Each structure stands twice: as C-alpha cells, then as structure tokens.
Amino acid sequence: MEVHGYTWIFAVGMVVAFIDAFGIGANDVANSFATSVSAGSLTLLQACIVASFTEFGGAVLLGAETAETIKGGILSVSHYVEQPEMLMLAMFCALVGSATWVLIATRFGWPVSTTHSVVGAVIGTGISAFGVNSITWGWDGVAQIISSWFISPVAAGVVAAIIYSITKYAILRRVESFKWGIRLVPIYFFFTAGIEAFYIIYKAPGGGSDNMSVGLIVGIAIAVAAACAIFAQFFFCPWVVRRVKGKEDIKWYHMFVVPFLKTRPMIQEPATPVDADLEPVTSEDEKAAKSVDGEEQVENVSAAQQQQNWFVRTVGEIKTKIINFAMSGIRQDVRNLDNKKLENVHAHAEIFEDDAEYLFSFLQVITACMASFAHGSNDVSNAVGPISSIYEVWSTARVDVTGSVPIPIWILVYGGIGIDFGLVLMGYRVMRSMGNNITFFTPSRGFCAELSAALTVLTCSQIGLPVSTTHCITGASAAIGLCNTKGYKAVNWKMLAWCFFSWFFTLPCAGLVAGLLFALCSNAPKFV
C-alpha cells in the first residue's frame, strides 16, 4: 500500500464517523441527563445546551490522546500488518455496523452501550476476515463484555439503594425534612464534589493517574470537595432558605452574593381577575365604530399580503421549516407525567415535601454535568477511534503493532460536534424511554441514581470489573424504584426487559452488519 492510498475509504469513513458520533450523542449522552429532565431539575432545552458544552469540552480538553486500534483487545492487530489497507476497510465496516445499530436502537428508544456496539462490529469484521478462532472469547475479551450486562446494573443498583435509603431516612421522611435537608446538604456537596473530582482527574486521558500519584489526586479531590461544601453552607443554603421559605424574589445569580444581599420584595402571586369572563359595557355607537375599524384593518392586511414579494414569502417559509426541524428535538415532552400507561407505576412512588426535594435539584444538575464531562473525555474514542485508525494508516501506509493510534485534535473536535448534533436532534427518544419511563423520578431520586452510576463506574473500573455507564444508570433507576413501599409495583418491568433485550442484541446485530459488509467489500470482483 502507498501513502494516501484508498482515499475513498478515508473520505467516506469521515462521513460515517460523524453519523456514529451523532448516534452516540443521541443515545449514550441522553442517559446522562435523562433523570435530570425527568425529575424537572432541567428542561429539555437547558439539558441540551448544558450537555453540548460539557460533552464538547470533555472531548476536546480532556479527550484521549491515543485510542486502541482494536477496541478491547479482542482481535490482534498483527493480522493486518501485511496489508494495512485491510485494516482501513475493517475499521470502515466497523463504523458502519456500529452506527447502524446505534441509530436503530435510538429510533426505538433503546439505551445501548456504544462501546459494545463498536466491539461487536469489530468482532464481526474479525470473524469475516480470519474466522471464529481469531477472536478472544475468554475473560480477556467477549466473556467480560457479556458479564457486564449483569455486573453493571446489579452493582450500580446496590450503591443507588444504599445512597437513596440514607437520603430517605435521614432527610425526606423526617417531620421537618427541609430543615434537615439544609443541615445535611453541605455534606452531600462534599461527597458529591469529591467523588466527581476524583473521577474526572483520575480518568483524564493523558494525565491523571498517568502523571499523578493516587495520594495527590485524593488531596486535590478533597480540596475541591471542601470548597464546594463551604459554598453550600454559606451561599447555597441561605439562598434556598430565602427563596423557598422567605419567598423572596431572588434569581439564581444572587446565590454568589447572598450573604451581602439585602432583603428583597416577596414574589407576587399572579392575581386572578374576578370579572375576566365579563365583557365591558359599551354603547352601540362604540361597537359599530370598532366593527368598521376592524373591517378596514382586515382589508389593509389582505392587500398588503397580496403585494408581498413571492420570493420573500418562499424564503420565509423555508426558514420556518428549517427552524422547526432544528428545534423539533428540544420541543418534545420526555417526562411522561401524563402517560396513561405509567399511571400505576407512578402512583406507587412515595411523594415527599417539595421544598426538601428542591434542595437536590442543584446537586443533580452538578452530577449530570460532571458525568457528561467525563463521558465526553473518555467515551468519545468510540466514535473517533476507528476513524483515527483509518487516518493513521492512510497517512503512513503501515499498521502500528503496539495496537494504539494517536487521535489528532481536529478529529476530537469533529467527534464532539457530531455528539452534540445527535443529542439535540434525537436525544429526546432515549430520554423519553429512560427516567420516568422506568420509575417516577424526583430530584433526590435522580441525584442518587446519577451519583451511584458514576461511583460504580469509577470503583469497578479500578478493581478490574467490566461495567458500562448505560447499564449502570438503568440498574440504579430500577433499584431506586424498588426502594418505595411497594417497590415492585413502582418499576416498569416491561421497559427494563426491552433494555436487556437491546443489550443482548448489540454485539450480534452490530457484528452482523459489519461482517457482511466486510465480506462483500473484501471479496468483491474488480478489474485488473
């Protein structure tokens, strides 16, 4: 193979890589904010705006400098050393297989692991090219992935049940739950900020654990946690008390100056007009004059409309259609509060004091942002890893036997943009399937689910247990539903069955598409 040979694979691969990143944004990223939107802590528009910055920032600022050529080490890269162009073709087919399955799953609202989609596609190309025996089926390969279908949700579920039970009995079920919440929220800030800071610093590709000792990382995390706890004690809690209990008209930005803020006017309740349905008494002459004026205005408007330029009208219609299409993904109802099929599930969820729940809204948003930022820094390689392999082979005409390839910054930016587009345009489909579609979510429940998922991913990754973020948040959601008085009735088991079904079919479906495409392309006849 010559340098810059098979340019068509690189060119078409760039398009498919963007589509794959689009699918990751629509499916994987939606999981990070599904509980925040379902609980009402964020609107769908706010979640999309925040996630666009956190995902893109995580991908570009802390994105991986290198990526595995064959994700998960399930297939030896040495098979392609003699013919580097076949690795380009294999990675291209893997992108097609992964993107196809992720988009199909997103269309039906199935939350799937995008990492497993890429791995399944690589397995398909490996079997198609070298046979079944070329794949590592043991614990170091496929068996570990299959075990994660069970380990991830169970581990996250146990952690979520513990955190939520502590929250429920320490705060929510107390007689004066808001007062107890104010006392304990700084502690929640401390542990939340500490866990999230440690998670981001330790997992930061190209830094973190590679350049720092664990002790230093722990020290930085504790310092960040202490700063957040102090902020909660002296800024957040007084702001909440004045806003919720004092009914003062203070905005979110007043939180940062609340110790120095004078007492503000109380929030005025909108007055309901008593005579709103009564028409004002007018004389016959006044009514006749209004009628004549109205007819003249209608005639003038009609004449003006007829005189409008056809081109201006057409451009206006096209502009409206484009705006409606771009905004359609963030104008959807994803909370499922009025869904008749979920009435029985939501009816069995315990309802606590609104003021106490409000305390957890801010914590939940922080947790979702941190999880999204970490996702952007770690999982963006699912989309850009294969295209980075294609670009490396296209540029050098050789295969790196170390099994890793560098990821240029422009590819990280490219993947980050694709992820953001996917979230904004199609993220609502998975958000609608998660959150309140599994169990009824409030800010406290959403916070516990997100924190437990992040903590499980961090802990299990370090002790060598295979976990998936998607599987963890699903298991945590189900476990929190089971913590209700009649928990088995507060969980949508049908949706959980569909989730497991989608996990089970991720490997074979992505692998089948990629394998068939590779077999077709590699064995196709050509002119000599």
GROMACS .gro file of C-alpha atoms in nm, residues 145-460:
model
  316
  145ILE     CA    1  -1.844  -0.788   2.791
  146ILE     CA    2  -2.125  -1.037   2.844
  147SER     CA    3  -2.066  -1.037   3.220
  148SER     CA    4  -2.101  -0.659   3.226
  149TRP     CA    5  -2.467  -0.696   3.129
  150PHE     CA    6  -2.524  -0.837   3.478
  151ILE     CA    7  -2.244  -0.682   3.686
  152SER     CA    8  -2.314  -0.319   3.582
  153PRO     CA    9  -2.684  -0.289   3.672
  154VAL     CA   10  -2.655  -0.500   3.988
  155ALA     CA   11  -2.352  -0.313   4.124
  156ALA     CA   12  -2.500   0.030   4.048
  157GLY     CA   13  -2.836  -0.080   4.186
  158VAL     CA   14  -2.686  -0.179   4.519
  159VAL     CA   15  -2.497   0.150   4.550
  160ALA     CA   16  -2.806   0.351   4.448
  161ALA     CA   17  -3.026   0.171   4.700
  162ILE     CA   18  -2.778   0.248   4.981
  163ILE     CA   19  -2.742   0.618   4.891
  164TYR     CA   20  -3.115   0.669   4.840
  165SER     CA   21  -3.211   0.484   5.160
  166ILE     CA   22  -2.974   0.706   5.361
  167THR     CA   23  -3.125   1.014   5.198
  168LYS     CA   24  -3.482   0.898   5.251
  169TYR     CA   25  -3.449   0.819   5.621
  170ALA     CA   26  -3.206   1.099   5.710
  171ILE     CA   27  -3.394   1.378   5.532
  172LEU     CA   28  -3.704   1.305   5.327
  173ARG     CA   29  -3.908   1.111   5.583
  174ARG     CA   30  -3.830   1.349   5.870
  175VAL     CA   31  -4.108   1.567   6.012
  176GLU     CA   32  -3.923   1.887   5.917
  177SER     CA   33  -3.750   1.749   5.610
  178PHE     CA   34  -3.649   2.087   5.469
  179LYS     CA   35  -3.471   2.186   5.791
  180TRP     CA   36  -3.285   1.853   5.798
  181GLY     CA   37  -3.201   1.896   5.433
  182ILE     CA   38  -3.044   2.236   5.498
  183ARG     CA   39  -2.830   2.080   5.772
  184LEU     CA   40  -2.710   1.786   5.565
  185VAL     CA   41  -2.686   1.928   5.212
  186PRO     CA   42  -2.330   2.064   5.265
  187ILE     CA   43  -2.224   1.707   5.348
  188TYR     CA   44  -2.383   1.588   5.024
  189PHE     CA   45  -2.198   1.863   4.839
  190PHE     CA   46  -1.872   1.747   4.995
  191PHE     CA   47  -1.905   1.383   4.896
  192THR     CA   48  -2.054   1.456   4.554
  193ALA     CA   49  -1.786   1.707   4.455
  194GLY     CA   50  -1.511   1.484   4.595
  195ILE     CA   51  -1.625   1.175   4.405
  196GLU     CA   52  -1.678   1.362   4.079
  197ALA     CA   53  -1.346   1.550   4.103
  198PHE     CA   54  -1.156   1.228   4.174
  199TYR     CA   55  -1.337   1.056   3.886
  200ILE     CA   56  -1.252   1.325   3.630
  201ILE     CA   57  -0.891   1.377   3.740
  202TYR     CA   58  -0.812   1.007   3.772
  203LYS     CA   59  -0.972   0.907   3.441
  204ALA     CA   60  -0.838   1.204   3.244
  205PRO     CA   61  -0.662   1.055   2.938
  206GLY     CA   62  -0.301   1.164   2.905
  207GLY     CA   63  -0.296   1.288   3.263
  208GLY     CA   64  -0.449   1.198   3.594
  209SER     CA   65  -0.330   0.858   3.709
  210ASP     CA   66  -0.057   0.858   3.442
  211ASN     CA   67   0.121   1.164   3.581
  212MET     CA   68  -0.005   1.191   3.940
  213SER     CA   69   0.005   0.967   4.241
  214VAL     CA   70  -0.323   0.849   4.390
  215GLY     CA   71  -0.246   1.045   4.707
  216LEU     CA   72  -0.211   1.371   4.515
  217ILE     CA   73  -0.536   1.309   4.327
  218VAL     CA   74  -0.716   1.234   4.655
  219GLY     CA   75  -0.576   1.555   4.804
  220ILE     CA   76  -0.699   1.764   4.510
  221ALA     CA   77  -1.042   1.596   4.525
  222ILE     CA   78  -1.071   1.666   4.899
  223ALA     CA   79  -0.976   2.031   4.845
  224VAL     CA   80  -1.241   2.066   4.573
  225ALA     CA   81  -1.495   1.890   4.797
  226ALA     CA   82  -1.419   2.121   5.090
  227ALA     CA   83  -1.456   2.430   4.870
  228CYS     CA   84  -1.795   2.307   4.744
  229ALA     CA   85  -1.912   2.226   5.098
  230ILE     CA   86  -1.817   2.576   5.216
  231PHE     CA   87  -2.001   2.724   4.917
  232ALA     CA   88  -2.309   2.517   5.003
  233GLN     CA   89  -2.302   2.620   5.369
  234PHE     CA   90  -2.256   2.994   5.325
  235PHE     CA   91  -2.409   3.062   4.984
  236PHE     CA   92  -2.639   2.787   4.855
  237CYS     CA   93  -2.830   2.709   5.176
  238PRO     CA   94  -2.904   3.074   5.269
  239TRP     CA   95  -3.012   3.137   4.909
  240VAL     CA   96  -3.253   2.841   4.918
  241VAL     CA   97  -3.397   2.941   5.254
  242ARG     CA   98  -3.464   3.295   5.137
  243ARG     CA   99  -3.608   3.183   4.805
  244VAL     CA  100  -3.819   2.886   4.922
  245LYS     CA  101  -3.922   2.977   5.274
  246GLY     CA  102  -3.888   3.355   5.261
  247LYS     CA  103  -4.048   3.374   4.915
  248GLU     CA  104  -3.803   3.649   4.821
  249ASP     CA  105  -3.772   3.748   4.457
  250ILE     CA  106  -3.407   3.644   4.411
  251LYS     CA  107  -3.256   3.490   4.100
  252TRP     CA  108  -3.001   3.213   4.062
  253TYR     CA  109  -2.713   3.458   4.016
  254HIS     CA  110  -2.790   3.614   4.356
  255MET     CA  111  -2.659   3.292   4.510
  256PHE     CA  112  -2.300   3.414   4.476
  257VAL     CA  113  -2.365   3.735   4.673
  258VAL     CA  114  -2.646   3.624   4.902
  259PRO     CA  115  -2.459   3.692   5.232
  260PHE     CA  116  -2.434   4.058   5.129
  261LEU     CA  117  -2.778   4.087   4.968
  262LYS     CA  118  -3.039   4.296   5.145
  263THR     CA  119  -3.393   4.169   5.193
  264ARG     CA  120  -3.576   4.178   4.863
  265PRO     CA  121  -3.950   4.203   4.786
  266MET     CA  122  -4.154   3.885   4.808
  267ILE     CA  123  -4.262   3.702   4.494
  268GLN     CA  124  -4.605   3.830   4.395
  269GLU     CA  125  -4.861   3.565   4.315
  270PRO     CA  126  -5.041   3.633   3.985
  271ALA     CA  127  -5.377   3.788   4.060
  272THR     CA  128  -5.684   3.620   3.910
  273PRO     CA  129  -5.924   3.880   3.769
  274VAL     CA  130  -6.273   3.837   3.914
  275ASP     CA  131  -6.455   3.977   3.613
  276ALA     CA  132  -6.237   3.816   3.347
  277ASP     CA  133  -6.534   3.648   3.180
  278LEU     CA  134  -6.749   3.960   3.177
  279GLU     CA  135  -6.748   4.184   2.871
  280PRO     CA  136  -6.720   4.560   2.933
  281VAL     CA  137  -7.038   4.752   2.870
  282THR     CA  138  -7.013   4.961   2.554
  283SER     CA  139  -7.258   5.169   2.361
  284GLU     CA  140  -7.393   5.066   2.023
  285ASP     CA  141  -7.203   5.351   1.853
  286GLU     CA  142  -6.871   5.232   2.001
  287LYS     CA  143  -6.938   4.874   1.885
  288ALA     CA  144  -7.023   4.994   1.535
  289ALA     CA  145  -6.708   5.209   1.518
  290LYS     CA  146  -6.489   4.914   1.630
  291SER     CA  147  -6.655   4.691   1.371
  292VAL     CA  148  -6.587   4.939   1.088
  293ASP     CA  149  -6.224   4.988   1.201
  294GLY     CA  150  -6.175   4.611   1.217
  295GLU     CA  151  -6.305   4.560   0.864
  296GLU     CA  152  -6.076   4.836   0.731
  297GLN     CA  153  -5.775   4.675   0.906
  298VAL     CA  154  -5.856   4.333   0.756
  299GLU     CA  155  -5.881   4.485   0.409
  300ASN     CA  156  -5.549   4.665   0.453
  301VAL     CA  157  -5.376   4.347   0.579
  302SER     CA  158  -5.516   4.142   0.291
  303ALA     CA  159  -5.397   4.398   0.040
  304ALA     CA  160  -5.052   4.405   0.199
  305GLN     CA  161  -5.030   4.026   0.191
  306GLN     CA  162  -5.120   4.020  -0.178
  307GLN     CA  163  -4.849   4.274  -0.253
  308GLN     CA  164  -4.577   4.075  -0.079
  309ASN     CA  165  -4.300   3.955  -0.297
  310TRP     CA  166  -4.323   3.582  -0.381
  311PHE     CA  167  -3.952   3.533  -0.316
  312VAL     CA  168  -3.975   3.683   0.034
  313ARG     CA  169  -4.268   3.457   0.121
  314THR     CA  170  -4.088   3.149  -0.006
  315VAL     CA  171  -3.771   3.228   0.186
  316GLY     CA  172  -3.976   3.287   0.499
  317GLU     CA  173  -4.150   2.950   0.463
  318ILE     CA  174  -3.819   2.769   0.411
  319LYS     CA  175  -3.668   2.948   0.711
  320THR     CA  176  -3.963   2.845   0.928
  321LYS     CA  177  -3.934   2.482   0.820
  322ILE     CA  178  -3.560   2.476   0.893
  323ILE     CA  179  -3.611   2.628   1.238
  324ASN     CA  180  -3.894   2.386   1.318
  325PHE     CA  181  -3.677   2.091   1.211
  326ALA     CA  182  -3.378   2.211   1.415
  327MET     CA  183  -3.593   2.276   1.722
  328SER     CA  184  -3.812   1.966   1.695
  329GLY     CA  185  -3.577   1.760   1.909
  330ILE     CA  186  -3.593   2.001   2.204
  331ARG     CA  187  -3.965   2.072   2.190
  332GLN     CA  188  -4.062   1.718   2.287
  333ASP     CA  189  -4.227   1.606   2.610
  334VAL     CA  190  -3.991   1.348   2.762
  335ARG     CA  191  -4.114   1.346   3.123
  336ASN     CA  192  -4.404   1.102   3.065
  337LEU     CA  193  -4.606   1.252   3.352
  338ASP     CA  194  -4.932   1.234   3.157
  339ASN     CA  195  -4.871   0.888   3.013
  340LYS     CA  196  -5.177   0.676   3.097
  341LYS     CA  197  -4.976   0.354   3.071
  342LEU     CA  198  -4.745   0.468   3.352
  343GLU     CA  199  -5.013   0.591   3.593
  344ASN     CA  200  -4.998   0.275   3.804
  345VAL     CA  201  -4.617   0.280   3.820
  346HIS     CA  202  -4.602   0.647   3.924
  347ALA     CA  203  -4.887   0.605   4.173
  348HIS     CA  204  -4.678   0.365   4.383
  349ALA     CA  205  -4.389   0.611   4.424
  350GLU     CA  206  -4.359   0.789   4.757
  351ILE     CA  207  -4.404   1.166   4.737
  352PHE     CA  208  -4.205   1.388   4.973
  353GLU     CA  209  -4.207   1.759   5.058
  354ASP     CA  210  -4.139   1.974   4.751
  355ASP     CA  211  -3.913   2.213   4.941
  356ALA     CA  212  -3.688   1.927   5.055
  357GLU     CA  213  -3.675   1.786   4.701
  358TYR     CA  214  -3.578   2.128   4.567
  359LEU     CA  215  -3.254   2.110   4.765
  360PHE     CA  216  -3.136   1.821   4.547
  361SER     CA  217  -3.205   1.991   4.212
  362PHE     CA  218  -2.878   2.182   4.218
  363LEU     CA  219  -2.684   1.870   4.323
  364GLN     CA  220  -2.846   1.668   4.047
  365VAL     CA  221  -2.751   1.920   3.780
  366ILE     CA  222  -2.389   1.924   3.904
  367THR     CA  223  -2.374   1.544   3.898
  368ALA     CA  224  -2.520   1.526   3.547
  369CYS     CA  225  -2.273   1.788   3.418
  370MET     CA  226  -1.976   1.607   3.571
  371ALA     CA  227  -2.090   1.272   3.432
  372SER     CA  228  -2.139   1.427   3.088
  373PHE     CA  229  -1.796   1.595   3.101
  374ALA     CA  230  -1.633   1.265   3.198
  375HIS     CA  231  -1.826   1.085   2.923
  376GLY     CA  232  -1.700   1.331   2.665
  377SER     CA  233  -1.341   1.284   2.776
  378ASN     CA  234  -1.349   0.904   2.788
  379ASP     CA  235  -1.611   0.766   2.550
  380VAL     CA  236  -1.564   0.997   2.252
  381SER     CA  237  -1.298   0.749   2.138
  382ASN     CA  238  -1.583   0.511   2.048
  383ALA     CA  239  -1.663   0.738   1.754
  384VAL     CA  240  -1.319   0.873   1.667
  385GLY     CA  241  -1.108   0.566   1.748
  386PRO     CA  242  -1.186   0.376   1.425
  387ILE     CA  243  -1.156   0.686   1.204
  388SER     CA  244  -0.825   0.769   1.375
  389SER     CA  245  -0.703   0.421   1.278
  390ILE     CA  246  -0.811   0.481   0.919
  391TYR     CA  247  -0.641   0.821   0.914
  392GLU     CA  248  -0.318   0.680   1.062
  393VAL     CA  249  -0.296   0.401   0.802
  394TRP     CA  250  -0.391   0.640   0.521
  395SER     CA  251  -0.116   0.883   0.630
  396THR     CA  252   0.165   0.633   0.696
  397ALA     CA  253   0.069   0.324   0.491
  398ARG     CA  254   0.156   0.099   0.786
  399VAL     CA  255  -0.004  -0.060   1.092
  400ASP     CA  256   0.128   0.025   1.438
  401VAL     CA  257   0.189  -0.313   1.604
  402THR     CA  258   0.158  -0.158   1.952
  403GLY     CA  259  -0.217  -0.154   1.898
  404SER     CA  260  -0.270   0.217   1.958
  405VAL     CA  261  -0.307   0.519   1.732
  406PRO     CA  262  -0.281   0.894   1.803
  407ILE     CA  263  -0.601   1.100   1.789
  408PRO     CA  264  -0.549   1.447   1.630
  409ILE     CA  265  -0.726   1.736   1.799
  410TRP     CA  266  -0.930   1.812   1.487
  411ILE     CA  267  -1.079   1.461   1.500
  412LEU     CA  268  -1.177   1.515   1.865
  413VAL     CA  269  -1.349   1.842   1.766
  414TYR     CA  270  -1.518   1.665   1.474
  415GLY     CA  271  -1.648   1.389   1.701
  416GLY     CA  272  -1.760   1.636   1.967
  417ILE     CA  273  -1.967   1.830   1.714
  418GLY     CA  274  -2.132   1.508   1.593
  419ILE     CA  275  -2.219   1.408   1.950
  420ASP     CA  276  -2.380   1.749   2.017
  421PHE     CA  277  -2.588   1.734   1.699
  422GLY     CA  278  -2.711   1.387   1.787
  423LEU     CA  279  -2.819   1.491   2.136
  424VAL     CA  280  -3.009   1.798   2.016
  425LEU     CA  281  -3.189   1.631   1.724
  426MET     CA  282  -3.262   1.280   1.854
  427GLY     CA  283  -3.165   1.265   2.221
  428TYR     CA  284  -3.526   1.301   2.330
  429ARG     CA  285  -3.608   0.948   2.214
  430VAL     CA  286  -3.383   0.776   2.469
  431MET     CA  287  -3.461   1.037   2.738
  432ARG     CA  288  -3.828   0.954   2.696
  433SER     CA  289  -3.756   0.582   2.740
  434MET     CA  290  -3.538   0.632   3.048
  435GLY     CA  291  -3.616   0.836   3.358
  436ASN     CA  292  -3.986   0.839   3.441
  437ASN     CA  293  -4.050   0.555   3.199
  438ILE     CA  294  -3.866   0.319   3.437
  439THR     CA  295  -3.981   0.467   3.768
  440PHE     CA  296  -4.108   0.802   3.896
  441PHE     CA  297  -3.817   1.043   3.941
  442THR     CA  298  -3.780   1.339   4.173
  443PRO     CA  299  -3.461   1.546   4.220
  444SER     CA  300  -3.349   1.334   4.518
  445ARG     CA  301  -3.401   1.009   4.325
  446GLY     CA  302  -3.227   1.145   4.016
  447PHE     CA  303  -2.931   1.269   4.217
  448CYS     CA  304  -2.887   0.931   4.388
  449ALA     CA  305  -2.909   0.744   4.054
  450GLU     CA  306  -2.651   0.964   3.881
  451LEU     CA  307  -2.408   0.967   4.174
  452SER     CA  308  -2.429   0.590   4.218
  453ALA     CA  309  -2.368   0.530   3.846
  454ALA     CA  310  -2.057   0.750   3.850
  455LEU     CA  311  -1.929   0.591   4.170
  456THR     CA  312  -1.987   0.238   4.036
  457VAL     CA  313  -1.809   0.307   3.707
  458LEU     CA  314  -1.510   0.453   3.890
  459THR     CA  315  -1.479   0.180   4.152
  460CYS     CA  316  -1.543  -0.121   3.930
   0.00000   0.00000   0.00000
